[in-house]
């Protein structure tokens, strides 16, 4: 009898464990479904927010004046007035909108079409002891996914679902960086502030606005030291001509010649819009670029 009770007790315990696992799995499925539905709702709401923000931008008299007058000063005043972001709340959803120049950083996707800019980027990365294979990783991800394409790295063997054709966002770039660090056992890449170095424009607009260029970009396009690059970027004056800017910043001939290999200007009327949406346990990020002259948004990226 004792043995049978022991067996019965063991069977009961096993039954409870199985039930617990089954119920736990079912609850997980329900929770996953709820999260999926919530994400679908979030995506729909995100589209509405984007439409609303574009409507506000299209209706802005200040932006209309900037586009019509090609005004360097008006663009500067507009960006200064919204520095730090715009907080909004709607039906339990918190929304933070950040608006900056879309042209303060370097369009990394351009290295796929410009060999010299690729070489300059290689030189910049080498200063921080980043291996040349990192450039190969970037170029592999930029390749169009078509039959017969050859890859120089194994990134897609470990990440078969990774987006191909261009580097689409900072989240996308971070996945590439994680692979680089794991594959080559190299953390040197952590020393580079990619947020201040790269943007992810494709063919739409790749010109750097020198009035808003970051220290990282000044270092890249002039080949100067990081200390001097910080000095070049920290001025609070906007310039209406390259000649005035070169003179005020005391750019040397070599620096000007190298800068001339990049597409630059002192008035590039494109905005970068970043939206952080927080609702309950879900945070989503949306970004896009806005053409002030043509009142049009493009390069939309949704990260839900």
mmCIF file with all atom_site columns, N, CA and C in Angstrom, residues 10 12 18 46 98 108 123 135 144 155 159 166 172 175-176 194 200 214 223 229 250 255 260 298:
data_model
loop_
_atom_site.group_PDB
_atom_site.id
_atom_site.type_symbol
_atom_site.label_atom_id
_atom_site.label_alt_id
_atom_site.label_comp_id
_atom_site.label_asym_id
_atom_site.label_entity_id
_atom_site.label_seq_id
_atom_site.pdbx_PDB_ins_code
_atom_site.Cartn_x
_atom_site.Cartn_y
_atom_site.Cartn_z
_atom_site.occupancy
_atom_site.B_iso_or_equiv
_atom_site.pdbx_formal_charge
_atom_site.auth_seq_id
_atom_site.auth_comp_id
_atom_site.auth_asym_id
_atom_site.auth_atom_id
_atom_site.pdbx_PDB_model_num
ATOM 1  N N  . UNK A 1 10  ? 3.250  10.256 -6.870  1.00 0.00 ? 10  UNK A N  1
ATOM 2  C CA . UNK A 1 10  ? 4.164  10.654 -7.943  1.00 0.00 ? 10  UNK A CA 1
ATOM 3  C C  . UNK A 1 10  ? 3.391  11.004 -9.200  1.00 0.00 ? 10  UNK A C  1
ATOM 4  N N  . UNK A 1 12  ? 0.284  12.015 -9.331  1.00 0.00 ? 12  UNK A N  1
ATOM 5  C CA . UNK A 1 12  ? -0.422 13.282 -9.080  1.00 0.00 ? 12  UNK A CA 1
ATOM 6  C C  . UNK A 1 12  ? 0.493  14.476 -9.277  1.00 0.00 ? 12  UNK A C  1
ATOM 7  N N  . UNK A 1 18  ? 2.443  18.769 -15.327 1.00 0.00 ? 18  UNK A N  1
ATOM 8  C CA . UNK A 1 18  ? 2.025  18.844 -16.739 1.00 0.00 ? 18  UNK A CA 1
ATOM 9  C C  . UNK A 1 18  ? 0.952  19.905 -16.925 1.00 0.00 ? 18  UNK A C  1
ATOM 10 N N  . UNK A 1 46  ? 0.583  54.841 -34.450 1.00 0.00 ? 46  UNK A N  1
ATOM 11 C CA . UNK A 1 46  ? 1.813  55.494 -34.893 1.00 0.00 ? 46  UNK A CA 1
ATOM 12 C C  . UNK A 1 46  ? 1.609  56.176 -36.245 1.00 0.00 ? 46  UNK A C  1
ATOM 13 N N  . UNK A 1 98  ? 11.113 64.982 -31.495 1.00 0.00 ? 98  UNK A N  1
ATOM 14 C CA . UNK A 1 98  ? 12.380 65.703 -31.607 1.00 0.00 ? 98  UNK A CA 1
ATOM 15 C C  . UNK A 1 98  ? 12.579 66.112 -33.062 1.00 0.00 ? 98  UNK A C  1
ATOM 16 N N  . UNK A 1 108 ? 25.748 57.289 -44.440 1.00 0.00 ? 108 UNK A N  1
ATOM 17 C CA . UNK A 1 108 ? 26.625 56.127 -44.545 1.00 0.00 ? 108 UNK A CA 1
ATOM 18 C C  . UNK A 1 108 ? 26.355 55.310 -45.804 1.00 0.00 ? 108 UNK A C  1
ATOM 19 N N  . UNK A 1 123 ? 39.664 55.502 -43.040 1.00 0.00 ? 123 UNK A N  1
ATOM 20 C CA . UNK A 1 123 ? 40.701 56.231 -42.305 1.00 0.00 ? 123 UNK A CA 1
ATOM 21 C C  . UNK A 1 123 ? 40.188 56.680 -40.939 1.00 0.00 ? 123 UNK A C  1
ATOM 22 N N  . UNK A 1 135 ? 34.003 47.863 -42.571 1.00 0.00 ? 135 UNK A N  1
ATOM 23 C CA . UNK A 1 135 ? 33.542 48.463 -43.824 1.00 0.00 ? 135 UNK A CA 1
ATOM 24 C C  . UNK A 1 135 ? 32.925 47.392 -44.721 1.00 0.00 ? 135 UNK A C  1
ATOM 25 N N  . UNK A 1 144 ? 22.087 44.824 -52.756 1.00 0.00 ? 144 UNK A N  1
ATOM 26 C CA . UNK A 1 144 ? 20.721 44.424 -53.063 1.00 0.00 ? 144 UNK A CA 1
ATOM 27 C C  . UNK A 1 144 ? 20.617 42.897 -53.032 1.00 0.00 ? 144 UNK A C  1
ATOM 28 N N  . UNK A 1 155 ? 27.931 37.606 -42.224 1.00 0.00 ? 155 UNK A N  1
ATOM 29 C CA . UNK A 1 155 ? 26.886 38.204 -41.393 1.00 0.00 ? 155 UNK A CA 1
ATOM 30 C C  . UNK A 1 155 ? 25.514 37.601 -41.649 1.00 0.00 ? 155 UNK A C  1
ATOM 31 N N  . UNK A 1 159 ? 22.686 35.816 -39.401 1.00 0.00 ? 159 UNK A N  1
ATOM 32 C CA . UNK A 1 159 ? 21.511 36.699 -39.332 1.00 0.00 ? 159 UNK A CA 1
ATOM 33 C C  . UNK A 1 159 ? 20.764 36.655 -40.666 1.00 0.00 ? 159 UNK A C  1
ATOM 34 N N  . UNK A 1 166 ? 20.244 48.356 -47.855 1.00 0.00 ? 166 UNK A N  1
ATOM 35 C CA . UNK A 1 166 ? 20.750 49.611 -47.292 1.00 0.00 ? 166 UNK A CA 1
ATOM 36 C C  . UNK A 1 166 ? 20.774 49.453 -45.777 1.00 0.00 ? 166 UNK A C  1
ATOM 37 N N  . UNK A 1 172 ? 19.131 48.961 -36.808 1.00 0.00 ? 172 UNK A N  1
ATOM 38 C CA . UNK A 1 172 ? 19.718 48.078 -37.817 1.00 0.00 ? 172 UNK A CA 1
ATOM 39 C C  . UNK A 1 172 ? 21.240 48.074 -37.693 1.00 0.00 ? 172 UNK A C  1
ATOM 40 N N  . UNK A 1 175 ? 22.653 46.067 -34.764 1.00 0.00 ? 175 UNK A N  1
ATOM 41 C CA . UNK A 1 175 ? 22.719 44.623 -35.010 1.00 0.00 ? 175 UNK A CA 1
ATOM 42 C C  . UNK A 1 175 ? 24.013 44.278 -35.749 1.00 0.00 ? 175 UNK A C  1
ATOM 43 N N  . UNK A 1 176 ? 24.379 45.135 -36.697 1.00 0.00 ? 176 UNK A N  1
ATOM 44 C CA . UNK A 1 176 ? 25.629 44.933 -37.435 1.00 0.00 ? 176 UNK A CA 1
ATOM 45 C C  . UNK A 1 176 ? 26.811 45.056 -36.481 1.00 0.00 ? 176 UNK A C  1
ATOM 46 N N  . UNK A 1 194 ? 28.072 56.616 -33.084 1.00 0.00 ? 194 UNK A N  1
ATOM 47 C CA . UNK A 1 194 ? 27.466 56.493 -34.409 1.00 0.00 ? 194 UNK A CA 1
ATOM 48 C C  . UNK A 1 194 ? 26.223 57.367 -34.566 1.00 0.00 ? 194 UNK A C  1
ATOM 49 N N  . UNK A 1 200 ? 20.884 57.761 -42.245 1.00 0.00 ? 200 UNK A N  1
ATOM 50 C CA . UNK A 1 200 ? 20.589 56.605 -43.073 1.00 0.00 ? 200 UNK A CA 1
ATOM 51 C C  . UNK A 1 200 ? 19.800 56.960 -44.327 1.00 0.00 ? 200 UNK A C  1
ATOM 52 N N  . UNK A 1 214 ? 28.182 67.781 -36.935 1.00 0.00 ? 214 UNK A N  1
ATOM 53 C CA . UNK A 1 214 ? 28.617 67.348 -35.602 1.00 0.00 ? 214 UNK A CA 1
ATOM 54 C C  . UNK A 1 214 ? 30.143 67.271 -35.549 1.00 0.00 ? 214 UNK A C  1
ATOM 55 N N  . UNK A 1 223 ? 39.485 65.462 -41.750 1.00 0.00 ? 223 UNK A N  1
ATOM 56 C CA . UNK A 1 223 ? 40.648 64.694 -41.347 1.00 0.00 ? 223 UNK A CA 1
ATOM 57 C C  . UNK A 1 223 ? 41.383 65.292 -40.168 1.00 0.00 ? 223 UNK A C  1
ATOM 58 N N  . UNK A 1 229 ? 37.980 69.182 -34.135 1.00 0.00 ? 229 UNK A N  1
ATOM 59 C CA . UNK A 1 229 ? 36.634 68.966 -34.686 1.00 0.00 ? 229 UNK A CA 1
ATOM 60 C C  . UNK A 1 229 ? 35.564 69.474 -33.727 1.00 0.00 ? 229 UNK A C  1
ATOM 61 N N  . UNK A 1 250 ? 38.798 79.241 -39.837 1.00 0.00 ? 250 UNK A N  1
ATOM 62 C CA . UNK A 1 250 ? 40.229 79.149 -40.133 1.00 0.00 ? 250 UNK A CA 1
ATOM 63 C C  . UNK A 1 250 ? 40.610 77.774 -40.670 1.00 0.00 ? 250 UNK A C  1
ATOM 64 N N  . UNK A 1 255 ? 42.422 70.947 -45.384 1.00 0.00 ? 255 UNK A N  1
ATOM 65 C CA . UNK A 1 255 ? 41.105 70.653 -44.822 1.00 0.00 ? 255 UNK A CA 1
ATOM 66 C C  . UNK A 1 255 ? 39.998 71.010 -45.812 1.00 0.00 ? 255 UNK A C  1
ATOM 67 N N  . UNK A 1 260 ? 36.023 69.269 -49.758 1.00 0.00 ? 260 UNK A N  1
ATOM 68 C CA . UNK A 1 260 ? 35.453 69.384 -51.102 1.00 0.00 ? 260 UNK A CA 1
ATOM 69 C C  . UNK A 1 260 ? 35.120 68.051 -51.740 1.00 0.00 ? 260 UNK A C  1
ATOM 70 N N  . UNK A 1 298 ? 9.803  61.486 -46.035 1.00 0.00 ? 298 UNK A N  1
ATOM 71 C CA . UNK A 1 298 ? 10.324 60.307 -46.714 1.00 0.00 ? 298 UNK A CA 1
ATOM 72 C C  . UNK A 1 298 ? 11.254 59.552 -45.767 1.00 0.00 ? 298 UNK A C  1
#
